[in-house]
Structures are given as structure tokens and as C-alpha cells.
Amino acid sequence: MDVYEFFKMGGHGFYIWGSYGTALGLVIIEAVWVAKKHNKAKVELNQMEAEFTRANNQGVNG
Amino acid sequence: MNIKRRIPWMKYASATSFYPLANRLVPIFMGLAVILAVVGIYMGFFVAPIDYQQGNSYRIMFIHVPAAWMSMFIYLLLAMYAAISLVWRVKMADIMAYSLAPTGAMFTFVALLTGALWGRPTWGTYWVWDARLTSELILLFLYLGYMGLYSAIPDRQRAGRAASFLAIVGVVNVPIIYFSVIWWNTLHQGASITLSAAPTMSGVMFSTLLIMTFACWFYTIAVVLRRAQGVILERKKVALWASQMSKK
């Protein structure tokens, strides 16, 4: 099959690629965004736990 | 009697048992979603034949129809979780409802956009105030309203309750979307696939559509579980902060 003809999609290329492109783009953005948010929360929670444990231990020893 | 003891599956209503389970499920469902999407898109472009009436533009269906189905299914799920969180005050149900909303809104937007892009070559217009299109647009507003209301109220419990009410009242829109093509004689076509009759499309088109629908489902499960995990950690952070402050 001719590549040019394939992308032209019989004159419907804009509508078809617009649909698939936007849908795929949004899905990828959402998945990455959700994963990043989860990782950030995980790192922050760990830091907070470490910090509070240190502070509490200092309070007990000091 | 404690509801968590009475119903075994309610075990996963607690964040501590939900979190490790979600950790195991997310990569499985995301992997399945990617595989199915690749197979589905390949079939949609290289196996499914050109339509004798619509030419190639009908290939938008493989995105449009699953997205539209998801937009409605996710809303029903959201409302169900909202009802559970209101009636039984199950925190995890509120977290699930909250986590479903952005993905539901995304699929609604995709359904509307791909519908417009399919409408132009098929109907000659991107948009028309048809009953199906209008009620689907209202669905997008309901999702946005739910998320907006949730974030507008600073007290989390009140925010959850108010947003849940909105979600439950909005359920009335889902049958309106679904039956709009029967109740009103407007532009959008009727259903090609129903539970009561054989689909009115070729086998390969139908199987491609099913594969893409499962890809969307598995994607939704993975993303929503991951988002819920993030929310659990965020809330844990707040609780930890509060308990530390109370020690001082």
C-alpha cells in the first residue's frame, strides 16, 4: 500500500488522524500525570515520615 | 454489626489492604491495555475493510464508540461509589468516585471530539444540537461539576458529600443519553450493538470494536487504581502532619 495514500485515508485523513491522535495523546498524558502524582506523593510521605521520626527521637533523647 | 465483617469483599474497602492489591493490579491491567490497543488499532486500519458508504471515516468508530461507552459506564460507577460513600461512609468508596471522575471526563471529551470529527465528513457538520450530542455534553459538565465542587469546598468530608449528591442526581442523564436515539428522532444514529440482537456490522469490525473497548476498560482500571493510590498517600500525609502537630 502507498504510504501517502494510507495517510490521506481517501480524503478523511484529517478527521481520522485527528481523532486517533487526540485520543492517544490524552490517554498518554493522563497515565503519565497520574504516575507522576503518585510517585511524588510517595516520596513526600517517606520524607515526612523520616523527618518526624528524627524529630520525635530527638525529643525523646534531648 | 460491622459491615466490613459481614461482606468479605469489603475488606478491600480499607486503604491498607487496597494499596498493595492495587500495586499488583496496575501493571497487569496497563500491560493488557497496551497490548489490546496495539492489536485493536492494527485491526482497525489494516484488517477491517473500507466501508462502502462512509469510506475510511468510519474507522473513527473504533475510538468513538468505546469512549462513549466508557463515559457512561464510568459515570454509573462513580455514582455507585458516591452512593456507597454517602450511605455507609466508606472512605475508599469516596476515593474511588473521586479517582474515576477525571478519566470519565477525558473519555466524554474524546467521545464528543471524535464524534465531531466523524460528523463533519458523514453529516456535513461538526456539531448539531441533537439529543444524543447535547446529553453527552451535559455529561461532560456533570463530570466537571463533580470535580469542581469537590475542589471548591475546603473541608474534605463535606466536599465528598456534596459532590456525591451531585453525582447521584446526575445519574438521570445516563439513560437519557442511552435512549435519546429512540426517544427523539434526531440526527445521531441508533445503536448498532444491543444485548437483544445480533450486531448490524461485519464480524471483523465488531471484534475490533470489542478489543478497543476492553483496552479502554483495562486502561481505566489501571489509571483509576493508580490515582486512588495517590489520593491515599496524600491523605496519609495530611493525617501524619496533623498527628505530629498534636504532639507539640
PDB file of C-alpha atoms in Angstrom:
ATOM      1  CA  MET A   1       0.000   0.000   0.000  1.00  0.00           C
ATOM      2  CA  ASP A   2       1.190   3.511  -0.836  1.00  0.00           C
ATOM      3  CA  VAL A   3       2.162   5.345   2.376  1.00  0.00           C
ATOM      4  CA  TYR A   4       0.852   8.668   1.085  1.00  0.00           C
ATOM      5  CA  GLU A   5      -2.475   7.118   0.187  1.00  0.00           C
ATOM      6  CA  PHE A   6      -2.616   5.459   3.600  1.00  0.00           C
ATOM      7  CA  PHE A   7      -2.206   8.758   5.457  1.00  0.00           C
ATOM      8  CA  LYS A   8      -4.646  10.505   3.145  1.00  0.00           C
ATOM      9  CA  MET A   9      -7.316   7.943   4.076  1.00  0.00           C
ATOM     10  CA  GLY A  10      -9.327   8.728   0.980  1.00  0.00           C
ATOM     11  CA  GLY A  11      -9.601  12.406   1.927  1.00  0.00           C
ATOM     12  CA  HIS A  12     -10.595  11.672   5.538  1.00  0.00           C
ATOM     13  CA  GLY A  13      -7.050  11.805   6.939  1.00  0.00           C
ATOM     14  CA  PHE A  14      -7.591  14.964   8.996  1.00  0.00           C
ATOM     15  CA  TYR A  15     -10.654  13.552  10.758  1.00  0.00           C
ATOM     16  CA  ILE A  16      -9.212  10.097  11.346  1.00  0.00           C
ATOM     17  CA  TRP A  17      -5.726  11.123  12.460  1.00  0.00           C
ATOM     18  CA  GLY A  18      -7.193  13.994  14.458  1.00  0.00           C
ATOM     19  CA  SER A  19      -9.381  11.521  16.348  1.00  0.00           C
ATOM     20  CA  TYR A  20      -6.714   8.884  16.949  1.00  0.00           C
ATOM     21  CA  GLY A  21      -4.007  11.465  17.707  1.00  0.00           C
ATOM     22  CA  THR A  22      -6.041  13.369  20.296  1.00  0.00           C
ATOM     23  CA  ALA A  23      -7.337  10.231  21.989  1.00  0.00           C
ATOM     24  CA  LEU A  24      -3.898   8.613  22.205  1.00  0.00           C
ATOM     25  CA  GLY A  25      -2.294  11.877  23.295  1.00  0.00           C
ATOM     26  CA  LEU A  26      -4.819  12.422  26.113  1.00  0.00           C
ATOM     27  CA  VAL A  27      -4.556   8.839  27.319  1.00  0.00           C
ATOM     28  CA  ILE A  28      -0.741   9.016  27.451  1.00  0.00           C
ATOM     29  CA  ILE A  29      -0.776  12.412  29.186  1.00  0.00           C
ATOM     30  CA  GLU A  30      -3.269  11.156  31.783  1.00  0.00           C
ATOM     31  CA  ALA A  31      -1.312   7.962  32.504  1.00  0.00           C
ATOM     32  CA  VAL A  32       1.986   9.840  32.902  1.00  0.00           C
ATOM     33  CA  TRP A  33       0.382  12.557  35.011  1.00  0.00           C
ATOM     34  CA  VAL A  34      -1.250  10.023  37.359  1.00  0.00           C
ATOM     35  CA  ALA A  35       2.003   8.036  37.733  1.00  0.00           C
ATOM     36  CA  LYS A  36       3.998  11.200  38.457  1.00  0.00           C
ATOM     37  CA  LYS A  37       1.494  12.382  41.045  1.00  0.00           C
ATOM     38  CA  HIS A  38       1.583   9.017  42.794  1.00  0.00           C
ATOM     39  CA  ASN A  39       5.390   8.951  42.841  1.00  0.00           C
ATOM     40  CA  LYS A  40       5.574  12.495  44.172  1.00  0.00           C
ATOM     41  CA  ALA A  41       3.157  11.678  46.998  1.00  0.00           C
ATOM     42  CA  LYS A  42       5.175   8.554  47.821  1.00  0.00           C
ATOM     43  CA  VAL A  43       8.486  10.443  48.020  1.00  0.00           C
ATOM     44  CA  GLU A  44       6.977  13.256  50.077  1.00  0.00           C
ATOM     45  CA  LEU A  45       5.319  10.860  52.514  1.00  0.00           C
ATOM     46  CA  ASN A  46       8.589   8.976  53.021  1.00  0.00           C
ATOM     47  CA  GLN A  47      10.485  12.228  53.614  1.00  0.00           C
ATOM     48  CA  MET A  48       7.862  13.404  56.068  1.00  0.00           C
ATOM     49  CA  GLU A  49       7.921  10.114  57.960  1.00  0.00           C
ATOM     50  CA  ALA A  50      11.722  10.198  58.189  1.00  0.00           C
ATOM     51  CA  GLU A  51      11.702  13.810  59.316  1.00  0.00           C
ATOM     52  CA  PHE A  52       9.069  13.261  62.013  1.00  0.00           C
ATOM     53  CA  THR A  53      10.779  10.110  63.299  1.00  0.00           C
ATOM     54  CA  ARG A  54      14.034  12.061  63.620  1.00  0.00           C
ATOM     55  CA  ALA A  55      12.299  14.964  65.344  1.00  0.00           C
ATOM     56  CA  ASN A  56      10.443  12.651  67.740  1.00  0.00           C
ATOM     57  CA  ASN A  57      13.647  10.722  68.590  1.00  0.00           C
ATOM     58  CA  GLN A  58      15.462  13.988  69.271  1.00  0.00           C
ATOM     59  CA  GLY A  59      12.607  14.976  71.526  1.00  0.00           C
ATOM     60  CA  VAL A  60      12.932  11.734  73.492  1.00  0.00           C
ATOM     61  CA  ASN A  61      16.737  11.854  73.764  1.00  0.00           C
ATOM     62  CA  GLY A  62      17.206  15.592  74.200  1.00  0.00           C
TER      63      GLY A  62
ATOM     64  CA  MET B   1     -22.664  -5.420  63.078  1.00  0.00           C
ATOM     65  CA  ASN B   2     -19.557  -4.248  61.342  1.00  0.00           C
ATOM     66  CA  ILE B   3     -20.229  -4.072  57.605  1.00  0.00           C
ATOM     67  CA  LYS B   4     -16.622  -4.953  56.786  1.00  0.00           C
ATOM     68  CA  ARG B   5     -17.014  -8.283  58.576  1.00  0.00           C
ATOM     69  CA  ARG B   6     -20.401  -9.035  57.094  1.00  0.00           C
ATOM     70  CA  ILE B   7     -19.329  -8.647  53.456  1.00  0.00           C
ATOM     71  CA  PRO B   8     -15.960 -10.277  52.667  1.00  0.00           C
ATOM     72  CA  TRP B   9     -15.136  -8.095  49.643  1.00  0.00           C
ATOM     73  CA  MET B  10     -15.479  -5.064  51.871  1.00  0.00           C
ATOM     74  CA  LYS B  11     -12.019  -5.996  53.131  1.00  0.00           C
ATOM     75  CA  TYR B  12     -10.712  -4.004  50.179  1.00  0.00           C
ATOM     76  CA  ALA B  13     -12.741  -1.046  51.347  1.00  0.00           C
ATOM     77  CA  SER B  14      -9.885  -0.289  53.693  1.00  0.00           C
ATOM     78  CA  ALA B  15      -6.962   1.652  52.288  1.00  0.00           C
ATOM     79  CA  THR B  16      -4.362  -0.599  53.908  1.00  0.00           C
ATOM     80  CA  SER B  17      -5.500  -3.716  52.050  1.00  0.00           C
ATOM     81  CA  PHE B  18      -6.411  -1.816  48.883  1.00  0.00           C
ATOM     82  CA  TYR B  19      -2.984  -0.241  48.376  1.00  0.00           C
ATOM     83  CA  PRO B  20      -0.837  -3.411  47.969  1.00  0.00           C
ATOM     84  CA  LEU B  21      -3.555  -5.068  45.877  1.00  0.00           C
ATOM     85  CA  ALA B  22      -3.614  -2.072  43.532  1.00  0.00           C
ATOM     86  CA  ASN B  23       0.190  -2.231  43.313  1.00  0.00           C
ATOM     87  CA  ARG B  24      -0.109  -5.720  41.868  1.00  0.00           C
ATOM     88  CA  LEU B  25      -3.061  -4.971  39.572  1.00  0.00           C
ATOM     89  CA  VAL B  26      -1.930  -1.704  37.942  1.00  0.00           C
ATOM     90  CA  PRO B  27       0.947  -3.125  35.816  1.00  0.00           C
ATOM     91  CA  ILE B  28      -1.159  -6.131  34.754  1.00  0.00           C
ATOM     92  CA  PHE B  29      -4.085  -4.032  33.536  1.00  0.00           C
ATOM     93  CA  MET B  30      -1.872  -1.379  31.946  1.00  0.00           C
ATOM     94  CA  GLY B  31       0.071  -4.101  30.102  1.00  0.00           C
ATOM     95  CA  LEU B  32      -3.147  -5.706  28.849  1.00  0.00           C
ATOM     96  CA  ALA B  33      -4.496  -2.298  27.793  1.00  0.00           C
ATOM     97  CA  VAL B  34      -1.377  -1.520  25.725  1.00  0.00           C
ATOM     98  CA  ILE B  35      -1.386  -4.953  24.029  1.00  0.00           C
ATOM     99  CA  LEU B  36      -5.103  -4.767  23.203  1.00  0.00           C
ATOM    100  CA  ALA B  37      -4.828  -1.177  21.957  1.00  0.00           C
ATOM    101  CA  VAL B  38      -1.961  -2.110  19.609  1.00  0.00           C
ATOM    102  CA  VAL B  39      -3.902  -5.133  18.288  1.00  0.00           C
ATOM    103  CA  GLY B  40      -7.118  -3.092  18.037  1.00  0.00           C
ATOM    104  CA  ILE B  41      -5.519  -0.198  16.153  1.00  0.00           C
ATOM    105  CA  TYR B  42      -3.748  -2.612  13.804  1.00  0.00           C
ATOM    106  CA  MET B  43      -7.038  -4.373  13.070  1.00  0.00           C
ATOM    107  CA  GLY B  44      -8.856  -1.067  12.741  1.00  0.00           C
ATOM    108  CA  PHE B  45      -6.530   0.128   9.986  1.00  0.00           C
ATOM    109  CA  PHE B  46      -5.203  -2.993   8.270  1.00  0.00           C
ATOM    110  CA  VAL B  47      -7.751  -5.769   8.758  1.00  0.00           C
ATOM    111  CA  ALA B  48     -11.134  -4.039   8.872  1.00  0.00           C
ATOM    112  CA  PRO B  49     -12.271  -3.312   5.312  1.00  0.00           C
ATOM    113  CA  ILE B  50     -13.219   0.102   3.962  1.00  0.00           C
ATOM    114  CA  ASP B  51     -16.917   0.908   4.437  1.00  0.00           C
ATOM    115  CA  TYR B  52     -18.862   1.005   1.180  1.00  0.00           C
ATOM    116  CA  GLN B  53     -20.869   4.058   2.280  1.00  0.00           C
ATOM    117  CA  GLN B  54     -18.611   6.056   4.594  1.00  0.00           C
ATOM    118  CA  GLY B  55     -15.202   5.206   3.144  1.00  0.00           C
ATOM    119  CA  ASN B  56     -12.421   5.350   5.719  1.00  0.00           C
ATOM    120  CA  SER B  57     -14.020   7.843   8.099  1.00  0.00           C
ATOM    121  CA  TYR B  58     -15.946   5.056   9.851  1.00  0.00           C
ATOM    122  CA  ARG B  59     -12.604   3.944  11.388  1.00  0.00           C
ATOM    123  CA  ILE B  60     -13.174   6.745  13.914  1.00  0.00           C
ATOM    124  CA  MET B  61     -15.845   4.425  15.330  1.00  0.00           C
ATOM    125  CA  PHE B  62     -13.152   2.242  16.955  1.00  0.00           C
ATOM    126  CA  ILE B  63     -12.270   5.179  19.208  1.00  0.00           C
ATOM    127  CA  HIS B  64     -15.601   6.989  19.344  1.00  0.00           C
ATOM    128  CA  VAL B  65     -17.856   4.120  20.411  1.00  0.00           C
ATOM    129  CA  PRO B  66     -15.610   2.707  23.208  1.00  0.00           C
ATOM    130  CA  ALA B  67     -15.016   6.257  24.502  1.00  0.00           C
ATOM    131  CA  ALA B  68     -18.763   6.966  24.537  1.00  0.00           C
ATOM    132  CA  TRP B  69     -19.497   3.670  26.304  1.00  0.00           C
ATOM    133  CA  MET B  70     -16.768   4.356  28.858  1.00  0.00           C
ATOM    134  CA  SER B  71     -18.094   7.850  29.506  1.00  0.00           C
ATOM    135  CA  MET B  72     -21.438   6.355  30.565  1.00  0.00           C
ATOM    136  CA  PHE B  73     -20.130   3.258  32.398  1.00  0.00           C
ATOM    137  CA  ILE B  74     -17.647   5.315  34.390  1.00  0.00           C
ATOM    138  CA  TYR B  75     -20.372   7.742  35.389  1.00  0.00           C
ATOM    139  CA  LEU B  76     -22.575   4.890  36.635  1.00  0.00           C
ATOM    140  CA  LEU B  77     -19.638   3.505  38.621  1.00  0.00           C
ATOM    141  CA  LEU B  78     -18.849   6.937  40.007  1.00  0.00           C
ATOM    142  CA  ALA B  79     -22.452   7.394  41.133  1.00  0.00           C
ATOM    143  CA  MET B  80     -22.485   3.910  42.682  1.00  0.00           C
ATOM    144  CA  TYR B  81     -19.349   4.656  44.696  1.00  0.00           C
ATOM    145  CA  ALA B  82     -20.772   8.062  45.617  1.00  0.00           C
ATOM    146  CA  ALA B  83     -23.920   6.358  46.948  1.00  0.00           C
ATOM    147  CA  ILE B  84     -21.868   3.818  48.934  1.00  0.00           C
ATOM    148  CA  SER B  85     -19.765   6.591  50.438  1.00  0.00           C
ATOM    149  CA  LEU B  86     -22.889   8.548  51.399  1.00  0.00           C
ATOM    150  CA  VAL B  87     -24.854   5.651  52.877  1.00  0.00           C
ATOM    151  CA  TRP B  88     -22.117   3.632  54.594  1.00  0.00           C
ATOM    152  CA  ARG B  89     -19.471   6.341  54.965  1.00  0.00           C
ATOM    153  CA  VAL B  90     -16.865   4.091  53.357  1.00  0.00           C
ATOM    154  CA  LYS B  91     -13.802   6.255  52.756  1.00  0.00           C
ATOM    155  CA  MET B  92     -12.429   4.084  49.976  1.00  0.00           C
ATOM    156  CA  ALA B  93     -15.708   4.478  48.035  1.00  0.00           C
ATOM    157  CA  ASP B  94     -15.294   8.239  48.128  1.00  0.00           C
ATOM    158  CA  ILE B  95     -11.684   7.903  46.965  1.00  0.00           C
ATOM    159  CA  MET B  96     -12.781   5.639  44.099  1.00  0.00           C
ATOM    160  CA  ALA B  97     -15.524   8.046  42.997  1.00  0.00           C
ATOM    161  CA  TYR B  98     -13.054  10.927  43.120  1.00  0.00           C
ATOM    162  CA  SER B  99     -10.475   8.933  41.134  1.00  0.00           C
ATOM    163  CA  LEU B 100     -12.950   7.889  38.434  1.00  0.00           C
ATOM    164  CA  ALA B 101     -14.067  11.428  37.564  1.00  0.00           C
ATOM    165  CA  PRO B 102     -11.072  12.758  35.561  1.00  0.00           C
ATOM    166  CA  THR B 103     -10.862   9.587  33.436  1.00  0.00           C
ATOM    167  CA  GLY B 104     -14.621   9.719  32.840  1.00  0.00           C
ATOM    168  CA  ALA B 105     -14.359  13.365  31.817  1.00  0.00           C
ATOM    169  CA  MET B 106     -11.473  12.524  29.482  1.00  0.00           C
ATOM    170  CA  PHE B 107     -13.467   9.773  27.731  1.00  0.00           C
ATOM    171  CA  THR B 108     -16.502  12.063  27.453  1.00  0.00           C
ATOM    172  CA  PHE B 109     -14.341  14.722  25.826  1.00  0.00           C
ATOM    173  CA  VAL B 110     -12.844  12.126  23.446  1.00  0.00           C
ATOM    174  CA  ALA B 111     -16.337  10.862  22.553  1.00  0.00           C
ATOM    175  CA  LEU B 112     -17.512  14.402  21.792  1.00  0.00           C
ATOM    176  CA  LEU B 113     -14.407  15.371  19.825  1.00  0.00           C
ATOM    177  CA  THR B 114     -14.222  12.181  17.756  1.00  0.00           C
ATOM    178  CA  GLY B 115     -17.972  12.470  17.216  1.00  0.00           C
ATOM    179  CA  ALA B 116     -17.493  15.964  15.814  1.00  0.00           C
ATOM    180  CA  LEU B 117     -14.610  14.793  13.604  1.00  0.00           C
ATOM    181  CA  TRP B 118     -16.723  11.897  12.358  1.00  0.00           C
ATOM    182  CA  GLY B 119     -19.788  14.087  11.941  1.00  0.00           C
ATOM    183  CA  ARG B 120     -18.113  16.532   9.557  1.00  0.00           C
ATOM    184  CA  PRO B 121     -17.437  14.076   6.684  1.00  0.00           C
ATOM    185  CA  THR B 122     -20.584  11.996   7.400  1.00  0.00           C
ATOM    186  CA  TRP B 123     -23.279  14.536   8.294  1.00  0.00           C
ATOM    187  CA  GLY B 124     -21.597  17.626   6.871  1.00  0.00           C
ATOM    188  CA  THR B 125     -21.329  19.332  10.243  1.00  0.00           C
ATOM    189  CA  TYR B 126     -19.104  19.157  13.326  1.00  0.00           C
ATOM    190  CA  TRP B 127     -21.914  19.865  15.736  1.00  0.00           C
ATOM    191  CA  VAL B 128     -25.673  19.896  15.892  1.00  0.00           C
ATOM    192  CA  TRP B 129     -27.934  20.271  18.950  1.00  0.00           C
ATOM    193  CA  ASP B 130     -29.114  16.702  18.588  1.00  0.00           C
ATOM    194  CA  ALA B 131     -30.467  14.930  21.698  1.00  0.00           C
ATOM    195  CA  ARG B 132     -27.590  12.419  21.883  1.00  0.00           C
ATOM    196  CA  LEU B 133     -24.881  15.065  21.421  1.00  0.00           C
ATOM    197  CA  THR B 134     -26.462  17.516  23.832  1.00  0.00           C
ATOM    198  CA  SER B 135     -26.976  14.964  26.606  1.00  0.00           C
ATOM    199  CA  GLU B 136     -23.369  13.754  26.181  1.00  0.00           C
ATOM    200  CA  LEU B 137     -22.211  17.376  26.513  1.00  0.00           C
ATOM    201  CA  ILE B 138     -24.250  17.611  29.740  1.00  0.00           C
ATOM    202  CA  LEU B 139     -22.413  14.504  30.935  1.00  0.00           C
ATOM    203  CA  LEU B 140     -19.111  16.342  30.461  1.00  0.00           C
ATOM    204  CA  PHE B 141     -20.495  19.247  32.526  1.00  0.00           C
ATOM    205  CA  LEU B 142     -21.598  16.799  35.240  1.00  0.00           C
ATOM    206  CA  TYR B 143     -18.078  15.366  35.463  1.00  0.00           C
ATOM    207  CA  LEU B 144     -16.579  18.859  35.561  1.00  0.00           C
ATOM    208  CA  GLY B 145     -19.202  19.928  38.098  1.00  0.00           C
ATOM    209  CA  TYR B 146     -18.375  16.963  40.333  1.00  0.00           C
ATOM    210  CA  MET B 147     -14.641  17.729  40.210  1.00  0.00           C
ATOM    211  CA  GLY B 148     -15.180  21.463  40.616  1.00  0.00           C
ATOM    212  CA  LEU B 149     -17.493  21.061  43.592  1.00  0.00           C
ATOM    213  CA  TYR B 150     -15.087  18.622  45.225  1.00  0.00           C
ATOM    214  CA  SER B 151     -12.183  21.024  44.961  1.00  0.00           C
ATOM    215  CA  ALA B 152     -14.198  24.150  45.811  1.00  0.00           C
ATOM    216  CA  ILE B 153     -15.069  23.030  49.359  1.00  0.00           C
ATOM    217  CA  PRO B 154     -12.047  23.086  51.676  1.00  0.00           C
ATOM    218  CA  ASP B 155     -13.413  20.568  54.191  1.00  0.00           C
ATOM    219  CA  ARG B 156     -12.772  17.190  52.547  1.00  0.00           C
ATOM    220  CA  GLN B 157     -15.670  15.289  54.096  1.00  0.00           C
ATOM    221  CA  ARG B 158     -18.179  17.958  53.194  1.00  0.00           C
ATOM    222  CA  ALA B 159     -16.685  18.227  49.730  1.00  0.00           C
ATOM    223  CA  GLY B 160     -17.067  14.468  49.274  1.00  0.00           C
ATOM    224  CA  ARG B 161     -20.665  14.502  50.439  1.00  0.00           C
ATOM    225  CA  ALA B 162     -21.734  17.482  48.319  1.00  0.00           C
ATOM    226  CA  ALA B 163     -20.013  16.119  45.214  1.00  0.00           C
ATOM    227  CA  SER B 164     -21.560  12.677  45.825  1.00  0.00           C
ATOM    228  CA  PHE B 165     -25.050  14.182  45.869  1.00  0.00           C
ATOM    229  CA  LEU B 166     -24.381  15.914  42.584  1.00  0.00           C
ATOM    230  CA  ALA B 167     -23.068  12.652  41.077  1.00  0.00           C
ATOM    231  CA  ILE B 168     -26.169  10.712  42.177  1.00  0.00           C
ATOM    232  CA  VAL B 169     -28.622  13.315  40.895  1.00  0.00           C
ATOM    233  CA  GLY B 170     -26.722  13.402  37.599  1.00  0.00           C
ATOM    234  CA  VAL B 171     -27.313   9.680  37.019  1.00  0.00           C
ATOM    235  CA  VAL B 172     -30.661  10.602  35.483  1.00  0.00           C
ATOM    236  CA  ASN B 173     -28.687  11.844  32.462  1.00  0.00           C
ATOM    237  CA  VAL B 174     -27.205   8.418  31.606  1.00  0.00           C
ATOM    238  CA  PRO B 175     -30.454   6.739  30.449  1.00  0.00           C
ATOM    239  CA  ILE B 176     -31.297   9.973  28.642  1.00  0.00           C
ATOM    240  CA  ILE B 177     -28.047   9.648  26.652  1.00  0.00           C
ATOM    241  CA  TYR B 178     -28.570   5.960  26.011  1.00  0.00           C
ATOM    242  CA  PHE B 179     -32.215   6.140  24.925  1.00  0.00           C
ATOM    243  CA  SER B 180     -32.046   9.576  23.276  1.00  0.00           C
ATOM    244  CA  VAL B 181     -31.755   7.981  19.827  1.00  0.00           C
ATOM    245  CA  ILE B 182     -35.007   6.095  20.464  1.00  0.00           C
ATOM    246  CA  TRP B 183     -36.968   8.772  22.321  1.00  0.00           C
ATOM    247  CA  TRP B 184     -36.228  11.562  19.893  1.00  0.00           C
ATOM    248  CA  ASN B 185     -35.989  11.378  16.168  1.00  0.00           C
ATOM    249  CA  THR B 186     -32.772  13.311  15.680  1.00  0.00           C
ATOM    250  CA  LEU B 187     -29.565  13.073  13.678  1.00  0.00           C
ATOM    251  CA  HIS B 188     -27.464  10.590  15.648  1.00  0.00           C
ATOM    252  CA  GLN B 189     -27.934   7.009  14.508  1.00  0.00           C
ATOM    253  CA  GLY B 190     -29.409   4.305  16.726  1.00  0.00           C
ATOM    254  CA  ALA B 191     -27.398   1.555  18.406  1.00  0.00           C
ATOM    255  CA  SER B 192     -25.708  -0.969  16.110  1.00  0.00           C
ATOM    256  CA  ILE B 193     -24.954  -3.243  19.019  1.00  0.00           C
ATOM    257  CA  THR B 194     -27.545  -4.253  21.592  1.00  0.00           C
ATOM    258  CA  LEU B 195     -27.803  -7.121  24.023  1.00  0.00           C
ATOM    259  CA  SER B 196     -31.001  -8.390  22.428  1.00  0.00           C
ATOM    260  CA  ALA B 197     -29.999  -8.623  18.754  1.00  0.00           C
ATOM    261  CA  ALA B 198     -27.020  -9.501  16.571  1.00  0.00           C
ATOM    262  CA  PRO B 199     -24.766  -6.537  15.745  1.00  0.00           C
ATOM    263  CA  THR B 200     -25.526  -4.843  12.430  1.00  0.00           C
ATOM    264  CA  MET B 201     -21.902  -4.674  11.319  1.00  0.00           C
ATOM    265  CA  SER B 202     -19.322  -7.040   9.884  1.00  0.00           C
ATOM    266  CA  GLY B 203     -17.573  -9.542  12.145  1.00  0.00           C
ATOM    267  CA  VAL B 204     -14.117  -8.015  11.923  1.00  0.00           C
ATOM    268  CA  MET B 205     -15.462  -4.517  12.651  1.00  0.00           C
ATOM    269  CA  PHE B 206     -17.339  -5.848  15.641  1.00  0.00           C
ATOM    270  CA  SER B 207     -14.353  -7.756  17.051  1.00  0.00           C
ATOM    271  CA  THR B 208     -12.093  -4.701  16.582  1.00  0.00           C
ATOM    272  CA  LEU B 209     -14.640  -2.620  18.451  1.00  0.00           C
ATOM    273  CA  LEU B 210     -14.730  -5.157  21.293  1.00  0.00           C
ATOM    274  CA  ILE B 211     -10.923  -5.273  21.529  1.00  0.00           C
ATOM    275  CA  MET B 212     -10.725  -1.470  21.700  1.00  0.00           C
ATOM    276  CA  THR B 213     -13.456  -1.444  24.355  1.00  0.00           C
ATOM    277  CA  PHE B 214     -11.518  -3.897  26.522  1.00  0.00           C
ATOM    278  CA  ALA B 215      -8.366  -1.815  26.016  1.00  0.00           C
ATOM    279  CA  CYS B 216     -10.273   1.217  27.338  1.00  0.00           C
ATOM    280  CA  TRP B 217     -11.626  -0.754  30.283  1.00  0.00           C
ATOM    281  CA  PHE B 218      -8.222  -2.097  31.303  1.00  0.00           C
ATOM    282  CA  TYR B 219      -6.656   1.338  30.866  1.00  0.00           C
ATOM    283  CA  THR B 220      -9.362   2.829  33.085  1.00  0.00           C
ATOM    284  CA  ILE B 221      -8.841   0.201  35.787  1.00  0.00           C
ATOM    285  CA  ALA B 222      -5.071   0.802  35.825  1.00  0.00           C
ATOM    286  CA  VAL B 223      -5.237   4.600  35.831  1.00  0.00           C
ATOM    287  CA  VAL B 224      -8.055   4.848  38.362  1.00  0.00           C
ATOM    288  CA  LEU B 225      -6.362   2.441  40.780  1.00  0.00           C
ATOM    289  CA  ARG B 226      -3.102   4.389  40.482  1.00  0.00           C
ATOM    290  CA  ARG B 227      -4.893   7.686  41.042  1.00  0.00           C
ATOM    291  CA  ALA B 228      -6.661   6.238  44.101  1.00  0.00           C
ATOM    292  CA  GLN B 229      -3.281   5.141  45.456  1.00  0.00           C
ATOM    293  CA  GLY B 230      -2.003   8.694  45.060  1.00  0.00           C
ATOM    294  CA  VAL B 231      -5.034  10.041  46.915  1.00  0.00           C
ATOM    295  CA  ILE B 232      -4.483   7.551  49.760  1.00  0.00           C
ATOM    296  CA  LEU B 233      -0.872   8.713  50.138  1.00  0.00           C
ATOM    297  CA  GLU B 234      -1.891  12.383  50.007  1.00  0.00           C
ATOM    298  CA  ARG B 235      -4.461  11.837  52.756  1.00  0.00           C
ATOM    299  CA  LYS B 236      -1.953   9.853  54.805  1.00  0.00           C
ATOM    300  CA  LYS B 237       0.404  12.815  54.557  1.00  0.00           C
ATOM    301  CA  VAL B 238      -2.247  15.164  55.926  1.00  0.00           C
ATOM    302  CA  ALA B 239      -3.071  12.747  58.774  1.00  0.00           C
ATOM    303  CA  LEU B 240       0.608  12.323  59.628  1.00  0.00           C
ATOM    304  CA  TRP B 241       1.083  16.075  59.687  1.00  0.00           C
ATOM    305  CA  ALA B 242      -1.931  16.517  61.953  1.00  0.00           C
ATOM    306  CA  SER B 243      -0.772  13.837  64.405  1.00  0.00           C
ATOM    307  CA  GLN B 244       2.730  15.324  64.517  1.00  0.00           C
ATOM    308  CA  MET B 245       1.329  18.790  65.193  1.00  0.00           C
ATOM    309  CA  SER B 246      -0.829  17.463  68.021  1.00  0.00           C
ATOM    310  CA  LYS B 247       2.295  16.121  69.745  1.00  0.00           C
ATOM    311  CA  LYS B 248       3.793  19.585  70.010  1.00  0.00           C
TER     312      LYS B 248
END
